[in-house]
PDB file of C-alpha atoms in Angstrom:
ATOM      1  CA  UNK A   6     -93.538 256.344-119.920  1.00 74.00           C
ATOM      2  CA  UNK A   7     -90.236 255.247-121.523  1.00 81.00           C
ATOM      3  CA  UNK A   8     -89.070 255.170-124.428  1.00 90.00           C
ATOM      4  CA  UNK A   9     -85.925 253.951-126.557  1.00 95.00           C
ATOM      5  CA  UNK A  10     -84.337 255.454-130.030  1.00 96.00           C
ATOM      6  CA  UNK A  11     -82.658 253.602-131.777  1.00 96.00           C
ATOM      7  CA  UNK A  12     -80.953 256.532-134.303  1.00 91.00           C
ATOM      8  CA  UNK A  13     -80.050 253.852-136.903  1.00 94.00           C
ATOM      9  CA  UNK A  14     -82.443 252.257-139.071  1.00 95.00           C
ATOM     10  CA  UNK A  15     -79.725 249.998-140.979  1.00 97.00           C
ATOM     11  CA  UNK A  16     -75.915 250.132-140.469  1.00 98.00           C
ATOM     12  CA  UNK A  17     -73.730 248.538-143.293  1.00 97.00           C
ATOM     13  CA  UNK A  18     -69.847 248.065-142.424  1.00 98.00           C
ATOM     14  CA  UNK A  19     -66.854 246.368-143.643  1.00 97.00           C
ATOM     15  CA  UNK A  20     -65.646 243.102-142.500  1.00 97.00           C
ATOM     16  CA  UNK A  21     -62.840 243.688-140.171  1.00 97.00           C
ATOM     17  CA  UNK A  22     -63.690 247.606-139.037  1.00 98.00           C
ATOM     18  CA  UNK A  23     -65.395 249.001-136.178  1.00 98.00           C
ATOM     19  CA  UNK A  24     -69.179 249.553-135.660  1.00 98.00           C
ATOM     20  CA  UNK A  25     -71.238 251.649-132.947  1.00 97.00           C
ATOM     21  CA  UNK A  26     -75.149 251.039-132.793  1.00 98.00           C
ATOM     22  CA  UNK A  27     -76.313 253.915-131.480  1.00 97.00           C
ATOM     23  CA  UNK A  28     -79.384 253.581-128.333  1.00 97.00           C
ATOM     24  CA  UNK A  29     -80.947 256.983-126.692  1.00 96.00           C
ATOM     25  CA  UNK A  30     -84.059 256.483-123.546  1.00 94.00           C
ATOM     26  CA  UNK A  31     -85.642 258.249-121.708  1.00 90.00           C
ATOM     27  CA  UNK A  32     -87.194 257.670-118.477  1.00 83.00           C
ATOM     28  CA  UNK A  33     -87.298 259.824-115.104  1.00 76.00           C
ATOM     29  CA  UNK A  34     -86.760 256.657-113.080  1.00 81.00           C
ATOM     30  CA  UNK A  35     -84.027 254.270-112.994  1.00 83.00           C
ATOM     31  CA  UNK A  36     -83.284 251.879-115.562  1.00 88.00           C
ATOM     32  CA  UNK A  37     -81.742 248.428-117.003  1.00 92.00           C
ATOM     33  CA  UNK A  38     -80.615 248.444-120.351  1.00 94.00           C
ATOM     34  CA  UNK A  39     -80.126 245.376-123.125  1.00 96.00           C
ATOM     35  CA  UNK A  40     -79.376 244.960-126.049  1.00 97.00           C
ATOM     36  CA  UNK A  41     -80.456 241.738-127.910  1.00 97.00           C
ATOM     37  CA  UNK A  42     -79.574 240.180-131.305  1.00 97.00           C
ATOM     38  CA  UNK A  43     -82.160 239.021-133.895  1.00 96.00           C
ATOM     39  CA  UNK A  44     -80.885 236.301-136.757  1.00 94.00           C
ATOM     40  CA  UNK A  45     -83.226 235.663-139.454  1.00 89.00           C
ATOM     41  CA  UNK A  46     -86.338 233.892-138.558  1.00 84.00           C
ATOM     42  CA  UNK A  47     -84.991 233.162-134.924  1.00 88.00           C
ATOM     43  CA  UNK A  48     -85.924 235.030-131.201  1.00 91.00           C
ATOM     44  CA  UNK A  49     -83.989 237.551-129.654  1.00 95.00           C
ATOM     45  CA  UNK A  50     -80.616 236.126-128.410  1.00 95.00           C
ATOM     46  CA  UNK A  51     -79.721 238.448-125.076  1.00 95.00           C
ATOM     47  CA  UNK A  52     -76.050 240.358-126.001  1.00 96.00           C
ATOM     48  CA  UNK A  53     -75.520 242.023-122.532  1.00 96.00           C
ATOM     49  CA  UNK A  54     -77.629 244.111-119.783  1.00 94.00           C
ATOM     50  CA  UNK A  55     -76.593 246.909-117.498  1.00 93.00           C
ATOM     51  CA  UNK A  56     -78.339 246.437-114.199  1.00 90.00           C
ATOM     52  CA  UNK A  57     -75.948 248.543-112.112  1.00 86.00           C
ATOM     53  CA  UNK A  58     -72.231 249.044-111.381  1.00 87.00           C
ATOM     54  CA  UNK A  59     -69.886 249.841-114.326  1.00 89.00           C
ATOM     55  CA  UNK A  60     -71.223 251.626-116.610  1.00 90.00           C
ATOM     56  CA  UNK A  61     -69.067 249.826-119.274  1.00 95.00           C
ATOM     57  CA  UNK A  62     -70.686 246.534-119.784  1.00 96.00           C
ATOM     58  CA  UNK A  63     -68.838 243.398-121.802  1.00 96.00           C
ATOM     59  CA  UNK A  64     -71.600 241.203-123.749  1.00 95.00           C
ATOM     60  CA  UNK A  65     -71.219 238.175-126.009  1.00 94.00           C
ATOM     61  CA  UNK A  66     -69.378 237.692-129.180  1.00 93.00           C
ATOM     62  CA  UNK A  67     -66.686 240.873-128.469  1.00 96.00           C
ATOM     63  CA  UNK A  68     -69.880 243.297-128.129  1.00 97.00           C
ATOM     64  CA  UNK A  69     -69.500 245.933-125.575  1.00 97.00           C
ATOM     65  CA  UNK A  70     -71.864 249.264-124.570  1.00 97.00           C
ATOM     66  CA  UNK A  71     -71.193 252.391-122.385  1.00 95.00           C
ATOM     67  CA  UNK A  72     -74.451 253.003-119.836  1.00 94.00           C
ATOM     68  CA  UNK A  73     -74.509 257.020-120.073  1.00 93.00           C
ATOM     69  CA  UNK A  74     -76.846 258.792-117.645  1.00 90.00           C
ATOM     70  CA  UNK A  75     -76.279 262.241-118.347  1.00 91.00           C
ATOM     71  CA  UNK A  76     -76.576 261.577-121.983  1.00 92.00           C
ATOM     72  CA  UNK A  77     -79.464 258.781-121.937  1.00 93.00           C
ATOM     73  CA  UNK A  78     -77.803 256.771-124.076  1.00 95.00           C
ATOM     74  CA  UNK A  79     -76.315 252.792-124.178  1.00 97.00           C
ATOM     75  CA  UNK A  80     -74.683 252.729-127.411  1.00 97.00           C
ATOM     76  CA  UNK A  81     -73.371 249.024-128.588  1.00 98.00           C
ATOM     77  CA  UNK A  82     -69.797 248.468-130.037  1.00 98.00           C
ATOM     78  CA  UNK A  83     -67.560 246.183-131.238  1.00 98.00           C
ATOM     79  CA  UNK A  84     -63.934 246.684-132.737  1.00 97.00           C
ATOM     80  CA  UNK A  85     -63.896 244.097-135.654  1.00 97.00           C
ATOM     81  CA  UNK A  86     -67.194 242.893-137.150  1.00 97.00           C
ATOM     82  CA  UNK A  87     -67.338 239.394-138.594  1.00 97.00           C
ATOM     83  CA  UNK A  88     -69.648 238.787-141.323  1.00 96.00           C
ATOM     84  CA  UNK A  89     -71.692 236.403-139.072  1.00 96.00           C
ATOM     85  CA  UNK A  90     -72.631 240.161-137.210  1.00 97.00           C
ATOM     86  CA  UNK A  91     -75.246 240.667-139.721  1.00 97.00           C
ATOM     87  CA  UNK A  92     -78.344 240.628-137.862  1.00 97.00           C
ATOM     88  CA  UNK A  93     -80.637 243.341-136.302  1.00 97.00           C
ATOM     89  CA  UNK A  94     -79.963 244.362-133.133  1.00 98.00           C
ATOM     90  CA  UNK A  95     -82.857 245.678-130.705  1.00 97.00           C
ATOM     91  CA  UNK A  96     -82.286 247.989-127.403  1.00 97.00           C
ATOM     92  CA  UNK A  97     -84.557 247.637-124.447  1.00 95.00           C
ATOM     93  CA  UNK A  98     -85.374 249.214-121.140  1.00 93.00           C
ATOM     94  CA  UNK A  99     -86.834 248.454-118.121  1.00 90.00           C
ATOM     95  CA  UNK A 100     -87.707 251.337-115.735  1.00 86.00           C
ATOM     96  CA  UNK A 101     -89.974 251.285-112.352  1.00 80.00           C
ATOM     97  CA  UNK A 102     -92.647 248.318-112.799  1.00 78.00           C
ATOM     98  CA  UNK A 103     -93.282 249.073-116.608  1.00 82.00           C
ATOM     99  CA  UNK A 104     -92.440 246.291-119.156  1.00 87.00           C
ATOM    100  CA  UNK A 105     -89.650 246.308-121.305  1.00 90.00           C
ATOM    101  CA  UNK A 106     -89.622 248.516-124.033  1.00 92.00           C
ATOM    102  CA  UNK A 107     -87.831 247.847-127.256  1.00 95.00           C
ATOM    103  CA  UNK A 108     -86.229 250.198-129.849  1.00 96.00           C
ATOM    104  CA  UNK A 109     -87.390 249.766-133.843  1.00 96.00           C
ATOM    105  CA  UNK A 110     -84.271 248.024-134.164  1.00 97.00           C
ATOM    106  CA  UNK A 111     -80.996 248.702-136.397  1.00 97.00           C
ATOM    107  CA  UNK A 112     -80.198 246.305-139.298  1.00 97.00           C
ATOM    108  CA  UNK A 113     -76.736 245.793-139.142  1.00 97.00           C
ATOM    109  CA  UNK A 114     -75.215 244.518-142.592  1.00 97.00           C
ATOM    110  CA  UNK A 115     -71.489 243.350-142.762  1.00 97.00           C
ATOM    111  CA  UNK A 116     -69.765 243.682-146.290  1.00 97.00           C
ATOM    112  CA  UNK A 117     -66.902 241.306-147.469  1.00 94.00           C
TER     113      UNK A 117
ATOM    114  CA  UNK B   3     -81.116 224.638-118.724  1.00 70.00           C
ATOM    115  CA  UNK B   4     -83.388 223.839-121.555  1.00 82.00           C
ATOM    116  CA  UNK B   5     -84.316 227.333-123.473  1.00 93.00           C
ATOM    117  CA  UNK B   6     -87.645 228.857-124.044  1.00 96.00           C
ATOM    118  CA  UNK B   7     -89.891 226.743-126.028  1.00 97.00           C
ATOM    119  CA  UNK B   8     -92.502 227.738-128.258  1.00 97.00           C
ATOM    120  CA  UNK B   9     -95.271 225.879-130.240  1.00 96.00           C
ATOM    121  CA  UNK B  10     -96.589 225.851-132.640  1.00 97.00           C
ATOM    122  CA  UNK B  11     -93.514 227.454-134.414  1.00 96.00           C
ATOM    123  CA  UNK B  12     -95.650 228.172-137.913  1.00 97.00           C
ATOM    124  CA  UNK B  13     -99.442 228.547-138.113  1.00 96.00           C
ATOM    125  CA  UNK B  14    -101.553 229.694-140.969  1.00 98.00           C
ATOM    126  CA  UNK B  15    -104.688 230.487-140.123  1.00 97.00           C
ATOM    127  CA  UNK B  16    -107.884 232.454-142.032  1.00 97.00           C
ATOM    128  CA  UNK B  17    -109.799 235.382-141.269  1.00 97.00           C
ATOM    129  CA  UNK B  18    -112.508 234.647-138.231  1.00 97.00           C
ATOM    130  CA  UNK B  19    -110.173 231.792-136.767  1.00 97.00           C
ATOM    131  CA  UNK B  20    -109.118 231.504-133.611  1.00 97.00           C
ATOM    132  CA  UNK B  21    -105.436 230.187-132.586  1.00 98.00           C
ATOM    133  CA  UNK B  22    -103.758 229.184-129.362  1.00 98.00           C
ATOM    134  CA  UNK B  23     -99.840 229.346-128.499  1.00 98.00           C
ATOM    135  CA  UNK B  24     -98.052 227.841-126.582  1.00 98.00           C
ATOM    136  CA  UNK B  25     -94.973 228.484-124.201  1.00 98.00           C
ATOM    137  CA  UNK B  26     -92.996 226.767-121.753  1.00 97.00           C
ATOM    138  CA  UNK B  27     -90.105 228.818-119.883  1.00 96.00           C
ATOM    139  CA  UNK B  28     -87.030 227.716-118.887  1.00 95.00           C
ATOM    140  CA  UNK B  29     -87.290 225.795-115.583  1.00 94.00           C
ATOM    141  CA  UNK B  30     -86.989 227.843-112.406  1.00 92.00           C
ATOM    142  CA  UNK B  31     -88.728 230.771-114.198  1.00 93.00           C
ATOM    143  CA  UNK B  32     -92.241 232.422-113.226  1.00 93.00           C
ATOM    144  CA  UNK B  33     -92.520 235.151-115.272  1.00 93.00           C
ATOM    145  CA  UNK B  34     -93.815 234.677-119.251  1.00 96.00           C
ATOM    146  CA  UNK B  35     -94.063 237.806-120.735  1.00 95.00           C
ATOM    147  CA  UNK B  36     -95.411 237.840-124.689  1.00 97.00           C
ATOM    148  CA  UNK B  37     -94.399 240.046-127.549  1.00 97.00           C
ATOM    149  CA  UNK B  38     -95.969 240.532-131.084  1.00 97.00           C
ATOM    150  CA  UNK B  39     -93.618 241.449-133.791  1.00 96.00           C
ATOM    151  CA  UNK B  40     -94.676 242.999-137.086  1.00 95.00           C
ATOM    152  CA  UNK B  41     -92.685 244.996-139.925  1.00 92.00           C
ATOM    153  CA  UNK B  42     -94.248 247.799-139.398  1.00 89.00           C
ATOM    154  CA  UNK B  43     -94.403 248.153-135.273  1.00 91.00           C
ATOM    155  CA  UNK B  44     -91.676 246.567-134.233  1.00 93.00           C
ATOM    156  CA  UNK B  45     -91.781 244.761-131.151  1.00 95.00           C
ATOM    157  CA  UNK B  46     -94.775 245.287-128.624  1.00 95.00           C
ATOM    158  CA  UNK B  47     -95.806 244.255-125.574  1.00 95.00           C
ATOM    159  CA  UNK B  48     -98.850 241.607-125.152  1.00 97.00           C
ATOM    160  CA  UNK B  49     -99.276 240.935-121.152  1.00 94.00           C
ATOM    161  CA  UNK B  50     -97.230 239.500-118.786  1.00 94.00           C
ATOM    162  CA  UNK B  51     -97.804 237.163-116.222  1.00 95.00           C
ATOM    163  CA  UNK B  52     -96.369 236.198-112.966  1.00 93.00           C
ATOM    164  CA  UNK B  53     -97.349 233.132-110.644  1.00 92.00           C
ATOM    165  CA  UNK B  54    -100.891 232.265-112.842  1.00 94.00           C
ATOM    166  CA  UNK B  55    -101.863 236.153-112.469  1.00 95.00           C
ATOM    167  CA  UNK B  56    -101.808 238.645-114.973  1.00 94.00           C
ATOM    168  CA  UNK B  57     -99.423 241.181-113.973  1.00 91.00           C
ATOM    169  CA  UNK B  58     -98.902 243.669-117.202  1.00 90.00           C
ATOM    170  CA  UNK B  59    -101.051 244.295-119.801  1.00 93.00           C
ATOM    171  CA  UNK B  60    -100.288 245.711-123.517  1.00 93.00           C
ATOM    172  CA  UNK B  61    -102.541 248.241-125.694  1.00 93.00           C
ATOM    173  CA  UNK B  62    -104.302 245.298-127.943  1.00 96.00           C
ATOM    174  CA  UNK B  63    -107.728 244.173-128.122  1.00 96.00           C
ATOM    175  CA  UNK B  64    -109.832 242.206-126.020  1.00 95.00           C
ATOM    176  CA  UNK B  65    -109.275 239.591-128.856  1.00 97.00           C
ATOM    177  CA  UNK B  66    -105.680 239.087-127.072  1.00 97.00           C
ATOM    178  CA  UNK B  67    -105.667 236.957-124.247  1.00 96.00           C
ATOM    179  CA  UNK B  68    -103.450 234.921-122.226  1.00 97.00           C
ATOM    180  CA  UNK B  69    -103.180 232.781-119.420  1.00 97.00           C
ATOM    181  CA  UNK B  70     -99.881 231.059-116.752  1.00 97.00           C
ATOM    182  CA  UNK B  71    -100.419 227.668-115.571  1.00 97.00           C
ATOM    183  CA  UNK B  72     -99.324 226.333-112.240  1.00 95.00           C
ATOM    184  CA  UNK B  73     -95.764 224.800-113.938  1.00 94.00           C
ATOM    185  CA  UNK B  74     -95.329 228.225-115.530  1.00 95.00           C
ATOM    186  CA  UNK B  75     -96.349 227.505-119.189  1.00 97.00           C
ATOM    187  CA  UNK B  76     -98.341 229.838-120.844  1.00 98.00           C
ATOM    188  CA  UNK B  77    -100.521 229.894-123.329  1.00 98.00           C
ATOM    189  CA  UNK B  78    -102.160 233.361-125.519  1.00 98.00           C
ATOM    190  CA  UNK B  79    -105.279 233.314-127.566  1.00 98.00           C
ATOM    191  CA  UNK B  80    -105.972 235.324-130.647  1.00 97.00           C
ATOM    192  CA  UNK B  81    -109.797 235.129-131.153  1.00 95.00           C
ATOM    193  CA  UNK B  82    -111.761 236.630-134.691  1.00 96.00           C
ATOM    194  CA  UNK B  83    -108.043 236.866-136.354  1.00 97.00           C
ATOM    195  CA  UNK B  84    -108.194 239.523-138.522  1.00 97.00           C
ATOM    196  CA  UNK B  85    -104.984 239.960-141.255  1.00 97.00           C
ATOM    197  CA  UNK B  86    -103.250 242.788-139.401  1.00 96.00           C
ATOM    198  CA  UNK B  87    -102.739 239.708-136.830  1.00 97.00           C
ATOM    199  CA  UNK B  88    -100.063 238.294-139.008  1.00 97.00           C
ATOM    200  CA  UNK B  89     -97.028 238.757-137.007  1.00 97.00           C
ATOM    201  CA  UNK B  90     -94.015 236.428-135.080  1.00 97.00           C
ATOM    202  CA  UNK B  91     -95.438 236.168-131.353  1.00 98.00           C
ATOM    203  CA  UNK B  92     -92.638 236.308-129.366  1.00 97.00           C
ATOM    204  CA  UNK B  93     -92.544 234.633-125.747  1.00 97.00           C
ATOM    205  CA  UNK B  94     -89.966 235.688-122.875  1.00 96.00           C
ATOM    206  CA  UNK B  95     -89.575 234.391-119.580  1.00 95.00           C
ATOM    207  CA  UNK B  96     -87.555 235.290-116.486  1.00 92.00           C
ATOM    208  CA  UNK B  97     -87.193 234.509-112.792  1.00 88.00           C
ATOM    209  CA  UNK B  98     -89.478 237.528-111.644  1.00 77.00           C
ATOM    210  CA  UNK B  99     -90.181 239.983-114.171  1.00 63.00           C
ATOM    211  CA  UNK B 100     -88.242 242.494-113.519  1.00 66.00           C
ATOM    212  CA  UNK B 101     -84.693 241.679-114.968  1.00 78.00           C
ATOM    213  CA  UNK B 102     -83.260 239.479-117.679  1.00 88.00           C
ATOM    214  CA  UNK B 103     -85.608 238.318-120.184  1.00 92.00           C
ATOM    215  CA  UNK B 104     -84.741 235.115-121.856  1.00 94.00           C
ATOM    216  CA  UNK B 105     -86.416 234.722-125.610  1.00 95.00           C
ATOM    217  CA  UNK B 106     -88.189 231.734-127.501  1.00 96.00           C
ATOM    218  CA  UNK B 107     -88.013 231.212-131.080  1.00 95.00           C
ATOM    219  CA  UNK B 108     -90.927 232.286-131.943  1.00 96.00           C
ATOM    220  CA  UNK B 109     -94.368 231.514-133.227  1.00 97.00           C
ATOM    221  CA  UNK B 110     -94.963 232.952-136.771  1.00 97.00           C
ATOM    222  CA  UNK B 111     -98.581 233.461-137.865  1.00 98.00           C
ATOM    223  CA  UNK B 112     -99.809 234.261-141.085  1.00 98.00           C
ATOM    224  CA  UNK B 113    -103.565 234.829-141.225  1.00 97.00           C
ATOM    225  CA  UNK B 114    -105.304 234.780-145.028  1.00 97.00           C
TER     226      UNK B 114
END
């Protein structure tokens, strides 16, 4: 069965600077890969997928991850946080015909 | 496109109840796939469904059930809530399972 790691239980950063979320699956099929967004006491807003092609996906709000087979990893990134970042943020994966299978998620905190 | 919708989106309920959700997709979609979300185990799978059959099944109790309607809606069932039920229930649809999952707010139970 899959699984997803996310190696980051909370992230804090300073407005303006660069963050990486780091994801890690594994799975001996195929995959797709998402990240999604969590605001407080709201769903999961989708941030981008990797279903094929690139391996260098663009998402919403200037977010951006790197699909790496050979290293099982889809880490997330973004060159300038904003404070309105802070949020957690959840990977998932979808391999063969198993459901999608989230991460514990990484709380992301964005300091003024 | 209207969003995922979700009702009720707060519910407190007591020990022994029993409590029905509700969720309608967003309009074109078959697929409703449910997710309970606690502090402590993150995001799991509940069941999916697909076309008014049951296509995916999580690791809960019996006490966890769902079913699809012909218009896609769906609906779960928590019978004999006990208070390690507290949790947001999280419903996701998509056009066939097996891609992008789109998220509803969220239905947040609290069981005394």
């Amino acid at each position: 069965a899959q699984s997803v790691t996310q190696l980051d239980s909370q992230v804090p950063v300073f407005e303006e600077a660069p963050v990486e979320l780091r994801c890690n699956y594994s799975s001996s099929v195929s995959v797709y890969l998402f990240w999604y967004v969590q605001y407080p006491n709201q769903g999961l807003q989708l941030l981008l997928k990797y279903l094929s092609g690139s391996t260098l996906v663009k998402g919403i709000n200037g977010f951006e991850a790197e699909f790496n087979k050979s290293q099982t990893s889809f880490h997330l990134r973004k060159p300038s946080v904003h404070i309105s970042d802070t949020a957690e943020y959840f990977c998932a994966v979808i391999a063969g015909n198993t459901p999608l299978v989230f991460g514990k998620g990484t709380r992301l905190s964005v300091i003024a | 496109k209207a969003g995922v919708t979700q009702t009720p989106r707060y519910l407190i309920k007591t020990r022994g109840q029993q409590v029905t959700l509700s969720c309608s997709p967003i309009s074109g979609h078959r697929s409703v796939s449910w997710y309970q979300q606690t502090p402590g185990q993150g995001l799991q799978f509940l069941f999916e469904y697909f076309s008014e059959t049951q296509r995916n099944k999580g690791n809960f109790p019996g006490r966890f059930s769902g079913r699809q309607f012909s218009n896609s809606r769906s609906e779960m069932n928590v019978s004999t809530l006990e208070l390690g039920d507290s949790a947001l229930y999280l419903c996701a649809s998509s056009h066939i399972g097996k891609e992008t999952q789109y998220f509803g707010p969220g239905t947040r139970l609290l069981v005394l």
